[in-house]
Short mmCIF file of C-alpha atoms in Angstrom, two decimals:
data_model
loop_
_atom_site.label_atom_id
_atom_site.label_comp_id
_atom_site.label_asym_id
_atom_site.label_seq_id
_atom_site.Cartn_x
_atom_site.Cartn_y
_atom_site.Cartn_z
CA GLN E 1 56.77 -34.97 -52.76
CA VAL E 2 53.77 -37.39 -52.21
CA GLN E 3 50.28 -36.05 -52.03
CA LEU E 4 47.25 -38.01 -51.39
CA VAL E 5 43.87 -36.03 -51.55
CA GLU E 6 40.69 -37.54 -50.32
CA SER E 7 37.48 -36.48 -51.54
CA GLY E 8 33.85 -37.85 -51.91
CA GLY E 9 32.72 -37.71 -48.12
CA GLY E 10 29.51 -36.43 -46.93
CA LEU E 11 26.25 -36.87 -44.86
CA VAL E 12 24.30 -39.80 -45.84
CA GLN E 13 21.39 -41.76 -44.36
CA ALA E 14 21.77 -45.37 -43.01
CA GLY E 15 21.61 -47.84 -45.80
CA GLY E 16 22.96 -45.24 -48.34
CA SER E 17 26.24 -45.23 -50.62
CA LEU E 18 29.17 -43.06 -50.98
CA ARG E 19 32.31 -43.37 -53.25
CA LEU E 20 35.51 -41.93 -51.78
CA SER E 21 38.47 -41.01 -54.03
CA CYS E 22 42.04 -40.82 -53.15
CA ALA E 23 44.01 -38.79 -55.92
CA ALA E 24 47.74 -39.51 -55.73
CA SER E 25 50.80 -37.70 -56.88
CA GLY E 26 54.38 -38.44 -56.27
CA ILE E 27 53.49 -42.00 -55.75
CA ILE E 28 52.25 -44.74 -58.25
CA VAL E 29 49.32 -46.37 -56.93
CA SER E 30 49.56 -49.37 -59.18
CA ILE E 31 52.86 -50.58 -57.87
CA ASN E 32 52.37 -49.62 -54.28
CA PRO E 33 50.05 -51.44 -51.68
CA MET E 34 47.46 -48.98 -50.86
CA GLY E 35 44.87 -48.78 -48.03
CA TRP E 36 41.83 -46.86 -46.93
CA TYR E 37 41.84 -46.02 -43.20
CA ARG E 38 39.19 -44.44 -40.98
CA GLN E 39 39.41 -42.54 -37.41
CA ALA E 40 36.12 -42.14 -35.54
CA PRO E 41 35.79 -39.84 -32.68
CA GLY E 42 37.75 -41.14 -29.69
CA LYS E 43 38.99 -44.08 -31.55
CA GLN E 44 42.31 -45.05 -33.11
CA ARG E 45 42.87 -45.15 -36.70
CA GLU E 46 42.11 -48.33 -38.40
CA LEU E 47 42.79 -49.89 -41.73
CA VAL E 48 39.42 -50.73 -43.44
CA ALA E 49 40.54 -51.91 -46.88
CA ASP E 50 43.78 -52.49 -48.80
CA ILE E 51 44.66 -53.39 -52.26
CA SER E 52 48.00 -54.90 -53.12
CA SER E 53 50.23 -54.13 -56.24
CA ALA E 54 48.76 -57.32 -57.95
CA GLY E 55 45.50 -56.21 -57.05
CA SER E 56 44.35 -58.45 -54.42
CA THR E 57 42.20 -56.86 -51.74
CA ASN E 58 41.43 -57.30 -47.80
CA TYR E 59 38.68 -55.91 -45.69
CA VAL E 60 38.18 -55.58 -41.95
CA ASP E 61 35.48 -57.76 -41.06
CA SER E 62 33.01 -54.89 -40.10
CA VAL E 63 32.89 -53.80 -43.64
CA LYS E 64 33.23 -57.07 -45.64
CA GLY E 65 30.42 -57.29 -48.33
CA ARG E 66 29.65 -53.55 -48.16
CA PHE E 67 32.93 -51.81 -49.05
CA THR E 68 34.85 -52.30 -52.13
CA ILE E 69 38.45 -51.03 -52.62
CA SER E 70 39.62 -50.37 -56.32
CA ARG E 71 41.98 -48.27 -58.36
CA ASP E 72 42.33 -46.51 -61.80
CA ASN E 73 45.99 -46.92 -62.80
CA ALA E 74 45.44 -44.22 -65.67
CA LYS E 75 44.17 -41.69 -63.18
CA ASN E 76 46.56 -42.78 -60.37
CA THR E 77 43.51 -42.78 -57.99
CA VAL E 78 42.15 -45.33 -55.52
CA TYR E 79 38.55 -45.68 -54.73
CA LEU E 80 36.38 -46.79 -51.89
CA GLN E 81 32.77 -47.69 -52.75
CA MET E 82 30.69 -47.88 -49.53
CA ASN E 83 27.13 -49.43 -49.59
CA SER E 84 24.67 -50.22 -47.02
CA LEU E 85 26.32 -47.59 -44.78
CA LYS E 86 25.80 -47.80 -41.01
CA PRO E 87 26.18 -45.15 -38.40
CA GLU E 88 29.13 -46.82 -36.94
CA ASP E 89 30.85 -46.04 -40.42
CA THR E 90 31.02 -42.47 -39.33
CA ALA E 91 34.50 -41.42 -39.24
CA VAL E 92 37.12 -39.40 -41.17
CA TYR E 93 38.43 -41.48 -44.10
CA TYR E 94 42.11 -41.41 -45.18
CA CYS E 95 44.05 -43.22 -47.83
CA ASN E 96 47.71 -43.95 -47.53
CA ARG E 97 50.38 -46.59 -48.41
CA ASN E 98 49.96 -50.01 -46.51
CA PRO E 99 51.53 -49.80 -43.87
CA PRO E 100 51.10 -46.10 -43.81
CA VAL E 101 53.82 -43.56 -44.18
CA TRP E 102 53.48 -40.81 -41.56
CA VAL E 103 54.31 -38.09 -44.13
CA TYR E 104 51.74 -39.36 -46.56
CA TRP E 105 48.75 -38.54 -44.30
CA GLY E 106 46.26 -36.15 -45.92
CA GLN E 107 43.44 -34.13 -44.60
CA GLY E 108 40.89 -37.10 -45.06
CA THR E 109 37.18 -36.76 -45.98
CA GLN E 110 34.48 -36.90 -43.39
CA VAL E 111 31.81 -39.46 -43.60
CA ALA E 112 28.70 -39.17 -41.54
CA VAL E 113 25.95 -41.61 -41.45
CA SER E 114 22.75 -40.72 -39.83
CA SER E 115 20.28 -43.39 -38.47
#
């Protein structure tokens, strides 16, 4: 059974930073393409960053230069370092395989950025 548990969210002022973690069990993140997704109120869930099994990364334009996705193979954990946060980054953040598997969605972690 796959479990993805997100943590690290919170309330931060614009310009601040947060580091999100996604602890995985039942799936080996080093051999699976993984992604961080977010869903803002009233909007569709979107992929913001992904990392391939080879370690290559991609980002949506709105977060390029500010967010960094990485993984720790020993801890089987995927991270999202978020710097220079903006109010428009406010959303619930989730991790999942890329493309996502419906049954893998976890509870997510809330990120709120105040102006």
